[in-house]
Short mmCIF file of C-alpha atoms in Angstrom, two decimals:
data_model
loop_
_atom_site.label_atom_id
_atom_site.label_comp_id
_atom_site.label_asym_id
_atom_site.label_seq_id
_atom_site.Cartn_x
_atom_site.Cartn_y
_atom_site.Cartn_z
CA UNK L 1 60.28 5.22 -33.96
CA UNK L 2 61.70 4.29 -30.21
CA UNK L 3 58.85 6.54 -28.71
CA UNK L 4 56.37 3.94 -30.67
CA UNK L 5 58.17 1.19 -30.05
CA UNK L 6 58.32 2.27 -26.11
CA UNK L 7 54.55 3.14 -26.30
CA UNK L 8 54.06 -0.12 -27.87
CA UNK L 9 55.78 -2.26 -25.05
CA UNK L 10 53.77 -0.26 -22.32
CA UNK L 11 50.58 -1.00 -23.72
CA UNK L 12 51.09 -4.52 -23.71
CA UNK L 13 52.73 -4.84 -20.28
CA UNK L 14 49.24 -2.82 -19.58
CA UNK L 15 47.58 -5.24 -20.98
CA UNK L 16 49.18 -8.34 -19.46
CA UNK L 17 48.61 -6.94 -16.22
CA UNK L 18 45.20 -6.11 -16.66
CA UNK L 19 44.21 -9.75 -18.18
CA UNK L 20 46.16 -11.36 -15.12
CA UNK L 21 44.16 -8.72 -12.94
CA UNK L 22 40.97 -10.35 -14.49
CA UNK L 23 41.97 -13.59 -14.35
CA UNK L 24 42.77 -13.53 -10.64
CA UNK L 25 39.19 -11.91 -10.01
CA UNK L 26 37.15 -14.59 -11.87
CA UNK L 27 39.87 -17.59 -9.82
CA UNK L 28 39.07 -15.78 -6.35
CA UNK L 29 35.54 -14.69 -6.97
CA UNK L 30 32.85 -17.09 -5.28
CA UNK L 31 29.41 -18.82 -6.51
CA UNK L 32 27.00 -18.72 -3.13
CA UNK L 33 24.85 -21.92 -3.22
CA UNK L 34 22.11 -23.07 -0.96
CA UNK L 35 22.74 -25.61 1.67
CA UNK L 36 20.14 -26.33 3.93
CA UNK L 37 16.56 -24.67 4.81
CA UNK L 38 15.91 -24.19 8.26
CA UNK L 39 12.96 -23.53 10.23
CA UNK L 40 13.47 -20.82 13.18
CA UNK L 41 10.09 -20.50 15.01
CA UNK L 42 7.03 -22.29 14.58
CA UNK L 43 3.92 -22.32 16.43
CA UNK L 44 0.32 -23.44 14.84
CA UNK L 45 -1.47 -20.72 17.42
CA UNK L 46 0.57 -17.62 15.89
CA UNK L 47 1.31 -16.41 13.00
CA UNK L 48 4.71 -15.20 12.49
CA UNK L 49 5.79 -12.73 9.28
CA UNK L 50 7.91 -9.93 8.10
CA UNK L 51 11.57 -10.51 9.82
CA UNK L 52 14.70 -8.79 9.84
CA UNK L 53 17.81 -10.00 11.02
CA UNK L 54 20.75 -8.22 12.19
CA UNK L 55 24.37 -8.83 14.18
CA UNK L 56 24.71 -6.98 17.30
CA UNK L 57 27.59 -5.39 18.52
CA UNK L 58 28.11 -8.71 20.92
CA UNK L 59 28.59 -10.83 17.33
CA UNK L 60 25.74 -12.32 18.28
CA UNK L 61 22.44 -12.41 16.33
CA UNK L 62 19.02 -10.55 16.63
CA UNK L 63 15.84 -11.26 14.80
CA UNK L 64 12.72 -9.50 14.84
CA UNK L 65 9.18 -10.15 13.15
CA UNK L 66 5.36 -9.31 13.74
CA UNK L 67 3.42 -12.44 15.17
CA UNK L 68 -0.26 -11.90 15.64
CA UNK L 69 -2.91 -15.16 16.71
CA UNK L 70 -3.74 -17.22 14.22
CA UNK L 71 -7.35 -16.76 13.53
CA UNK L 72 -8.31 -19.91 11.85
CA UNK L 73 -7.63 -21.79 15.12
CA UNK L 74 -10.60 -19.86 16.42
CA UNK L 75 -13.25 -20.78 13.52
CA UNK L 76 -12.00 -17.75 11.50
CA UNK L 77 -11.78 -17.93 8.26
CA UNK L 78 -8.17 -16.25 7.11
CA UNK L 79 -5.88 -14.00 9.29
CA UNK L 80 -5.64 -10.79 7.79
CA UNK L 81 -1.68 -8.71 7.87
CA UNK L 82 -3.82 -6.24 10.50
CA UNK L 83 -4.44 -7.09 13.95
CA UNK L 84 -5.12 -5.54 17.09
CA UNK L 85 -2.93 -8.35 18.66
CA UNK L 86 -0.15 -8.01 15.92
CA UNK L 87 3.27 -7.54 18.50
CA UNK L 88 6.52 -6.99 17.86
CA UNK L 89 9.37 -9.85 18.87
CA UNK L 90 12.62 -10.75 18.99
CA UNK L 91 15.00 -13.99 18.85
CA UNK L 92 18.36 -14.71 19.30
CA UNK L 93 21.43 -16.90 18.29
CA UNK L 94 24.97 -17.17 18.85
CA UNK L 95 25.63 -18.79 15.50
CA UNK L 96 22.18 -17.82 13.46
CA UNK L 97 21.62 -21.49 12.99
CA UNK L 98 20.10 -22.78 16.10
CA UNK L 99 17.69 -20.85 18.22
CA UNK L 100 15.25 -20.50 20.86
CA UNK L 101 12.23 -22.54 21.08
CA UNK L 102 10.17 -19.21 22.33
CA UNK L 103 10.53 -15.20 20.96
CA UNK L 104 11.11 -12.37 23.81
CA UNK L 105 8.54 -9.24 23.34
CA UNK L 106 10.24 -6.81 21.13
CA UNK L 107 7.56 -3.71 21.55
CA UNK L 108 4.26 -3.78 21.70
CA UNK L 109 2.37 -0.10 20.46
CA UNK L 110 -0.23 1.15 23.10
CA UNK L 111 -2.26 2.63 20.66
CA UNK L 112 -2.53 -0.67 18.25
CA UNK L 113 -1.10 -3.29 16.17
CA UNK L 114 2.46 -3.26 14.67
CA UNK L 115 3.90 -4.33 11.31
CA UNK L 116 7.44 -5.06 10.03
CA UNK L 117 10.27 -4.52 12.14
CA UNK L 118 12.95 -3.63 10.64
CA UNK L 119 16.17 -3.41 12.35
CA UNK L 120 19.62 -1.46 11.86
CA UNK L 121 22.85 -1.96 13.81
CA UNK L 122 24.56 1.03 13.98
CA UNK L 123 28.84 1.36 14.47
CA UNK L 124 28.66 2.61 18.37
CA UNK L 125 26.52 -0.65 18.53
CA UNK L 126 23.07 0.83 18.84
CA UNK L 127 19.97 -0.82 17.57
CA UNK L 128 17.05 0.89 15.97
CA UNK L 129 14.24 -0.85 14.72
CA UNK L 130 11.86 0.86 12.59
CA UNK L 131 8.18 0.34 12.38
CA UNK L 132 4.43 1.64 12.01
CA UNK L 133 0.89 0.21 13.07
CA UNK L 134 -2.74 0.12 12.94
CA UNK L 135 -5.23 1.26 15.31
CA UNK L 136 -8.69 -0.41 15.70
CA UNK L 137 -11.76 2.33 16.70
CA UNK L 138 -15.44 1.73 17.18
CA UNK L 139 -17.42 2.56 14.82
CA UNK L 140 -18.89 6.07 17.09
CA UNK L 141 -15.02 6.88 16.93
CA UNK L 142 -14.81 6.19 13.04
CA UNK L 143 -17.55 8.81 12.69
CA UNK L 144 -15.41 11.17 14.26
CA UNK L 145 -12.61 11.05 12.31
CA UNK L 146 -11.02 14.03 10.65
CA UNK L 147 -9.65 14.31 7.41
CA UNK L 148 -8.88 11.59 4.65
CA UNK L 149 -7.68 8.02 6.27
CA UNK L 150 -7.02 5.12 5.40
CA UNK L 151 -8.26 1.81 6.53
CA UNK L 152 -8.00 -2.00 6.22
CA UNK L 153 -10.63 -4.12 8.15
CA UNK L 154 -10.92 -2.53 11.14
CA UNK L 155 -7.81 -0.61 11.25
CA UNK L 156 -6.97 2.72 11.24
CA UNK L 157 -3.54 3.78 9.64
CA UNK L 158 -1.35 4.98 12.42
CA UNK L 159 1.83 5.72 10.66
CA UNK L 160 5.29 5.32 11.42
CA UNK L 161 7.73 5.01 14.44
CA UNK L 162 11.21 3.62 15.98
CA UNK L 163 12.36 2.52 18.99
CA UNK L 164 16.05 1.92 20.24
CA UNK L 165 18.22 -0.39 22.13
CA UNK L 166 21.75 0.31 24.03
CA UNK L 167 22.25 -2.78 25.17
CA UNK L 168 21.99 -5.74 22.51
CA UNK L 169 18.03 -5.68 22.68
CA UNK L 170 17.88 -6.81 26.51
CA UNK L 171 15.74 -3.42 26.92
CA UNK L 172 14.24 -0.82 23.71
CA UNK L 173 13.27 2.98 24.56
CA UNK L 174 10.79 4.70 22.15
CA UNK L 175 8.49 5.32 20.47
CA UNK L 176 10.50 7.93 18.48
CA UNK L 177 7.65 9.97 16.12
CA UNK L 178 9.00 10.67 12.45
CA UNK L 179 7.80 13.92 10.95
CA UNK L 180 4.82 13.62 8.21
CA UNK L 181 5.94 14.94 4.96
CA UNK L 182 4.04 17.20 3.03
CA UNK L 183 2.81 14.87 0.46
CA UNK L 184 1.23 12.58 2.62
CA UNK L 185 -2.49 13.11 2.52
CA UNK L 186 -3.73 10.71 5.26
CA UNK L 187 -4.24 11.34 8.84
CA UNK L 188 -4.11 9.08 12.30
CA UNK L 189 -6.84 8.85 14.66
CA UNK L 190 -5.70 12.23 16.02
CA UNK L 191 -6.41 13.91 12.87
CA UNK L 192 -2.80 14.60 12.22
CA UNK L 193 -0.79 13.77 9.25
CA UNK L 194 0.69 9.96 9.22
CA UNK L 195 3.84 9.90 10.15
CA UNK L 196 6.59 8.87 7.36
CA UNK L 197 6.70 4.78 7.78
CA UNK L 198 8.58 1.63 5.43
CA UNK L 199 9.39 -1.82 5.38
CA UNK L 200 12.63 -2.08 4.69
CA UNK L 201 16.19 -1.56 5.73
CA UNK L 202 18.25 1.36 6.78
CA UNK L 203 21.64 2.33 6.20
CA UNK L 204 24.21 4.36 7.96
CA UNK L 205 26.65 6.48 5.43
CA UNK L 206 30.21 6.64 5.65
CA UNK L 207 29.48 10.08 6.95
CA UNK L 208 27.33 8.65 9.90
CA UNK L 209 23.98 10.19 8.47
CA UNK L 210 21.05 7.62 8.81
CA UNK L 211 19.34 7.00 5.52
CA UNK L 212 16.02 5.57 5.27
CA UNK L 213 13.87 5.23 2.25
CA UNK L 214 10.22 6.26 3.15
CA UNK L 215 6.46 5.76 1.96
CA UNK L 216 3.88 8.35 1.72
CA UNK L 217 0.28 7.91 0.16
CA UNK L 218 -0.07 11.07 -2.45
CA UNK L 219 -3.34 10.06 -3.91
CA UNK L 220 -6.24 9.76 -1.70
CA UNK L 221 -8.41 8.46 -4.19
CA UNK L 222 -6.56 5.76 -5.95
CA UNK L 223 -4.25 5.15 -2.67
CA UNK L 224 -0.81 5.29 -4.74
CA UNK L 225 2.21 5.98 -2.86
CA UNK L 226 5.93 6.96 -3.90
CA UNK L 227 8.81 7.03 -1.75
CA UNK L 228 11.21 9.41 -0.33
CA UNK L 229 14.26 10.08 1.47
CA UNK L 230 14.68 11.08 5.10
CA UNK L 231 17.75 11.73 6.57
CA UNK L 232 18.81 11.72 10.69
CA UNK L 233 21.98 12.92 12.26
CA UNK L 234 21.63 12.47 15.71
CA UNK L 235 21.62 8.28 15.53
CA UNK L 236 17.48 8.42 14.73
CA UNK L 237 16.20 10.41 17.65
CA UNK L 238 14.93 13.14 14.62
CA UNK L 239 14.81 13.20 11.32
CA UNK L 240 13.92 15.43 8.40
CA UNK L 241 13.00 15.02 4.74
CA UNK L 242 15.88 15.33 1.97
CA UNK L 243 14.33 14.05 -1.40
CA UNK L 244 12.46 12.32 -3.66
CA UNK L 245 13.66 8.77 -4.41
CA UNK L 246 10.36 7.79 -6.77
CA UNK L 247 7.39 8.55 -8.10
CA UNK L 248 4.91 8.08 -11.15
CA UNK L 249 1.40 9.56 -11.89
CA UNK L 250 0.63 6.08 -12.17
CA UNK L 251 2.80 3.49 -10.50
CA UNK L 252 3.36 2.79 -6.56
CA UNK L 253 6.67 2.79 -4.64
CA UNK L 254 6.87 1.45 -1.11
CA UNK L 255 8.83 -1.09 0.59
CA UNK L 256 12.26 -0.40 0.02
CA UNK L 257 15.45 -0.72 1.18
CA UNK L 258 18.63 1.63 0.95
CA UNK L 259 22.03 0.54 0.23
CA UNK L 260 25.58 2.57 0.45
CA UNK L 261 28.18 1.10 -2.15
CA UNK L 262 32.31 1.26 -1.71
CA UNK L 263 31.89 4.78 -4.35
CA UNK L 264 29.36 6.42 -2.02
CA UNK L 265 26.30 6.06 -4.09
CA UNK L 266 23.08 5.73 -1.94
CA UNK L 267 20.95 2.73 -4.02
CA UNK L 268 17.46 1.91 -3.11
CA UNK L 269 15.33 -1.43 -4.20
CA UNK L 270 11.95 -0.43 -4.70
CA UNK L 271 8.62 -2.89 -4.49
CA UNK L 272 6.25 -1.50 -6.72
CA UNK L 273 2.62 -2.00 -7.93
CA UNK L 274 0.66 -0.86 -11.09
CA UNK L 275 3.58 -2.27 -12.49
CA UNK L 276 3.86 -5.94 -13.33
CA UNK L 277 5.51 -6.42 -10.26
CA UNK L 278 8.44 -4.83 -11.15
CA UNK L 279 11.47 -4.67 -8.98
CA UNK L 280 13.23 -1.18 -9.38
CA UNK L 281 16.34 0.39 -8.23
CA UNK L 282 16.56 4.04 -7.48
CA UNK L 283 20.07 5.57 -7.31
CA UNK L 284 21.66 9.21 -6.27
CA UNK L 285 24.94 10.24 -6.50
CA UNK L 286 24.95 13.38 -5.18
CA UNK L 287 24.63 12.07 -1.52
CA UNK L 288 20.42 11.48 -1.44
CA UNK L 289 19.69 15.25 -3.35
CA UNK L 290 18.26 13.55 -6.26
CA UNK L 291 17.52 9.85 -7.40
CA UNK L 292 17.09 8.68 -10.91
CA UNK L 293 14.93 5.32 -10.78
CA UNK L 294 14.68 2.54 -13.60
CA UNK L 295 13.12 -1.07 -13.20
CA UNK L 296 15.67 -4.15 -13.01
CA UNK L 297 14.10 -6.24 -15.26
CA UNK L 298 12.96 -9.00 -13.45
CA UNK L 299 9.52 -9.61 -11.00
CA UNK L 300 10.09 -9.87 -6.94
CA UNK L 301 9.60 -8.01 -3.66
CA UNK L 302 10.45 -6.18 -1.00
CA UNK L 303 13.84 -6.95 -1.54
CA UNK L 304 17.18 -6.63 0.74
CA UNK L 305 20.90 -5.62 0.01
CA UNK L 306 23.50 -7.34 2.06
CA UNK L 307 27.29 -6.40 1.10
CA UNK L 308 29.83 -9.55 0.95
CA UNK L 309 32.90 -10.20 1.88
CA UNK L 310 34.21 -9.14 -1.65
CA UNK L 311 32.16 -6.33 -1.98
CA UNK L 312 29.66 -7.66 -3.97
CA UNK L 313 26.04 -7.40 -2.86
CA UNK L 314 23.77 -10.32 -2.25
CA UNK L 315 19.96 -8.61 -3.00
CA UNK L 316 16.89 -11.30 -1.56
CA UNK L 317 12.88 -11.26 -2.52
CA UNK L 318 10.24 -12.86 -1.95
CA UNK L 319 8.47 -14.38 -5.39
CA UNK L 320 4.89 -14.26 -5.44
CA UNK L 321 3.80 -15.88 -8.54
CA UNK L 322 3.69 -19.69 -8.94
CA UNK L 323 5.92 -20.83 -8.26
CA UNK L 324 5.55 -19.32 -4.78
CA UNK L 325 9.25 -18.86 -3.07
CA UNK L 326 12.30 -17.26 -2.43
CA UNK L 327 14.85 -15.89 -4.90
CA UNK L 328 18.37 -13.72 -4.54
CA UNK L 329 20.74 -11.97 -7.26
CA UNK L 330 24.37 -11.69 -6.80
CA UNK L 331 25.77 -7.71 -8.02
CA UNK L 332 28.73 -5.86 -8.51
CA UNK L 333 29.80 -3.87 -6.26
CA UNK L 334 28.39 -0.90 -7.33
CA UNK L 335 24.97 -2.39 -8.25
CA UNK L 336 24.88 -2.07 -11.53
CA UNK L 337 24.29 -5.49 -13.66
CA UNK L 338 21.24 -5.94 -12.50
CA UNK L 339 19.73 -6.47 -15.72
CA UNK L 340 22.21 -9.44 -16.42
CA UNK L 341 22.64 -10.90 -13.02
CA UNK L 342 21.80 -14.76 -12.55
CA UNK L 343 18.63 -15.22 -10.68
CA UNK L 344 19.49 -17.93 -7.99
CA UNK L 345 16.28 -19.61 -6.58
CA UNK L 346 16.40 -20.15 -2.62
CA UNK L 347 12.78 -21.59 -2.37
CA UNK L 348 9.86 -22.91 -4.69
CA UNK L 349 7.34 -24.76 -2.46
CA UNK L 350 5.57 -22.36 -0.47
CA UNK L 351 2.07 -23.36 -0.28
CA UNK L 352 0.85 -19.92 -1.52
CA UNK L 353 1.91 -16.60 -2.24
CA UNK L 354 1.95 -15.29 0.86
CA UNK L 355 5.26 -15.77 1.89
CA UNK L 356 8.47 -13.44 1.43
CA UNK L 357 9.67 -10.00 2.76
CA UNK L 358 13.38 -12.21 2.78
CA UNK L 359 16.48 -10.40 5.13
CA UNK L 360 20.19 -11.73 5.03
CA UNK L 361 23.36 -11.37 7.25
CA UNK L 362 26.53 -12.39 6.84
CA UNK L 363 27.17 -15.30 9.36
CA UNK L 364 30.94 -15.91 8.94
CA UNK L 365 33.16 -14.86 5.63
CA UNK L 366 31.74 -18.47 4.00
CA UNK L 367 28.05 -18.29 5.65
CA UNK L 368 25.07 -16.56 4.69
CA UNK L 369 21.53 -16.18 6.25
CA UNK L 370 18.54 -15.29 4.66
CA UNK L 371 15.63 -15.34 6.77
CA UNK L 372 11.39 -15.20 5.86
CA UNK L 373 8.30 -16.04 6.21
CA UNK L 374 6.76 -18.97 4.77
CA UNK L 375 4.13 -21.80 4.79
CA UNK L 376 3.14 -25.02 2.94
CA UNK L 377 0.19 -25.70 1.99
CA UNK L 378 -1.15 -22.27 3.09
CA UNK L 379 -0.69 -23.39 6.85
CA UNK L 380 0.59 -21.58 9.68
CA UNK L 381 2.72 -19.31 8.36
CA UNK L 382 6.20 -19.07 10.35
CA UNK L 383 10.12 -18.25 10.43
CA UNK L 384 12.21 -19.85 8.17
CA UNK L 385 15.85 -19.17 6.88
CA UNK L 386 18.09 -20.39 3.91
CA UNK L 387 21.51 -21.13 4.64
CA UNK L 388 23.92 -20.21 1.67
CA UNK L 389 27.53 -20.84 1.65
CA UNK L 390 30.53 -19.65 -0.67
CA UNK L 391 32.21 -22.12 -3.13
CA UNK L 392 34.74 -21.53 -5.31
#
């Protein structure tokens, strides 16, 4: 009877402590709500998409995104995402609320145009920003081509590459050439495979491996791609191929981002299409060897991870369906109620739906950035960021 009655007591002490546990968590756990908009570069003869933000080793802040001429000013009728004049470059800000009137050139390919940078701040303080392009051949050179390809306009598929900075961004070495993977079936202007290539962000492991979440077209005829896993431990200067993260006979993966949580699982975000516009998560935990994936339950893409100060994870996408904006999920830790998160809307005014490809840092312990590109009224499309701050 004492051995119950001892049993009894330390169950409930268990349970007091456990329901005080709880009710500290939900006193000290924060709501992030917007606070102001802000517009970061403007400029009606460019047009300026795809950022990513990071903070550099100085604690200040870098930004990167493609701007390419705005072809309406010259009689055109659109500007296409492909452009031989499509450069990568760079801002920065000491606070991530006010910057310069005028970007710095990031990179610019000598081959071609470039898309999405997307950068990566690594613990010694290097930089990487990853990237891929387009380049533009006449048409005697198209004839000449060898194997399958694959074009948009007048572009060429080039594939992927990275270039890296020592010192804050002030200078970038590169290109650094990824490996092709087998299951890529197109080929650059050399006639070699394409070179592995994403939008979306990187992640360095507790174990100092470089993860990044790649796309490879596996269908020539119906252009569907899946991604997969490469892996680098040398800081990015080479990498090989580790695993597949998703695929489907039917539905496309690309434009994802990879995320480490506190238990060491490696979680990726997936953009898909053939889907509904599903977002998906992909997760291993076994280190990157294998990923299971599953869709989230809700519409939006790309989409970013940023970890906050309580270990939560702030996740950002652009919304492409009317109406046209900007919308961000609050998760556990571990990333796992994503099917019951609340869906907090940053942005519905955009002008039309294309707009997005959103990227947060953490400004200060009560601060949060999340930069993209917009427009209104299908203008010029530019830089813009939300500022969201933590209330309890």
């Amino acid at each position: 009877m004492k051995k119950i009655l001892s049993f009894i007591s330390l169950l409930l002490v268990v349970c007091c402590f456990t329901t005080n546990a709880q009710k500290k968590a939900n006193k000290t756990k924060v709501k992030w709500e917007k606070v102001k908009d802000i517009v970061i570069y403007k400029d009606s003869l460019f047009y300026a998409s795809f950022p990513s933000i990071v903070k550099t080793k100085g604690n200040n802040f870098l930004l990167a995104f493609r701007r390419a001429p705005e072809r309406r000013i010259f009689g055109e009728g659109y500007t296409m995402h492909v452009d031989p004049n499509s450069y990568l470059v760079q801002m920065t800000s000491k606070d991530g609320e006010n910057w310069a009137k005028e970007p710095q050139l990031l990179y610019a390919h000598a081959f071609g145009g470039s898309q999405d940078p997307c950068l990566l701040t690594l613990r010694d303080g290097t930089l990487l920003c990853a990237s891929y392009g387009w380049s533009f051949l006449r048409e005697d050179g198209k004839k000449k081509l060898k194997g399958t390809h694959f074009h948009s306009n007048d572009g060429t598929f080039l594939g992927g590459y990275l270039v890296s900075s020592r010192n804050n961004g002030k200078t970038w070495q590169g290109p650094i050439y990824p490996p092709a993977i087998s299951q890529e079936v197109n080929h650059d202007m050399y006639g070699n495979k394409v070179p592995v290539y994403n939008r979306g962000a990187l992640v360095e492991g507790k174990n100092g491996r470089l993860y990044w979440v790649v796309a490879a077209t596996d269908n020539a005829e119906t252009k569907k791609t899946s991604n997969y896993l490469m892996v680098s431990d040398d800081k990015g200067k080479t990498w090989k191929y580790q695993a597949v993260v998703a695929q489907d006979p039917k539905i496309s993966f690309n434009e994802t981002s990879i995320y480490e949580t506190p238990k060491g699982d490696l979680v990726a975000f997936l953009r898909t299409a053939g889907y509904d516009d599903q977002a998906c998560i992909a997760r291993s935990t076994d280190r990157g060897n294998s990923f299971e994936w599953k869709s989230m339950g809700f519409k939006g893409h790309p989409l970013q991870a940023l970890r906050l100060p309580d270990n939560r994870v702030l996740i950002v996408y652009g919304y492409r369906h009317k109406p046209f904006g900007i919308r961000a999920r609050v998760l556990n830790a571990e990333c796992t109620d994503f099917e019951t998160s609340e869906e907090i809307v940053l942005r519905d005014d955009a002008g039309s739906g294309d707009i997005g490809y959103p990227w947060a840092v953490q400004l200060d312990k009560n601060k949060v950035l999340v930069t993209y590109y917009f427009n209104k009224e299908n203008g010029t499309r530019y830089i813009a960021g939300t500022v969201l701050e933590a209330k309890k």
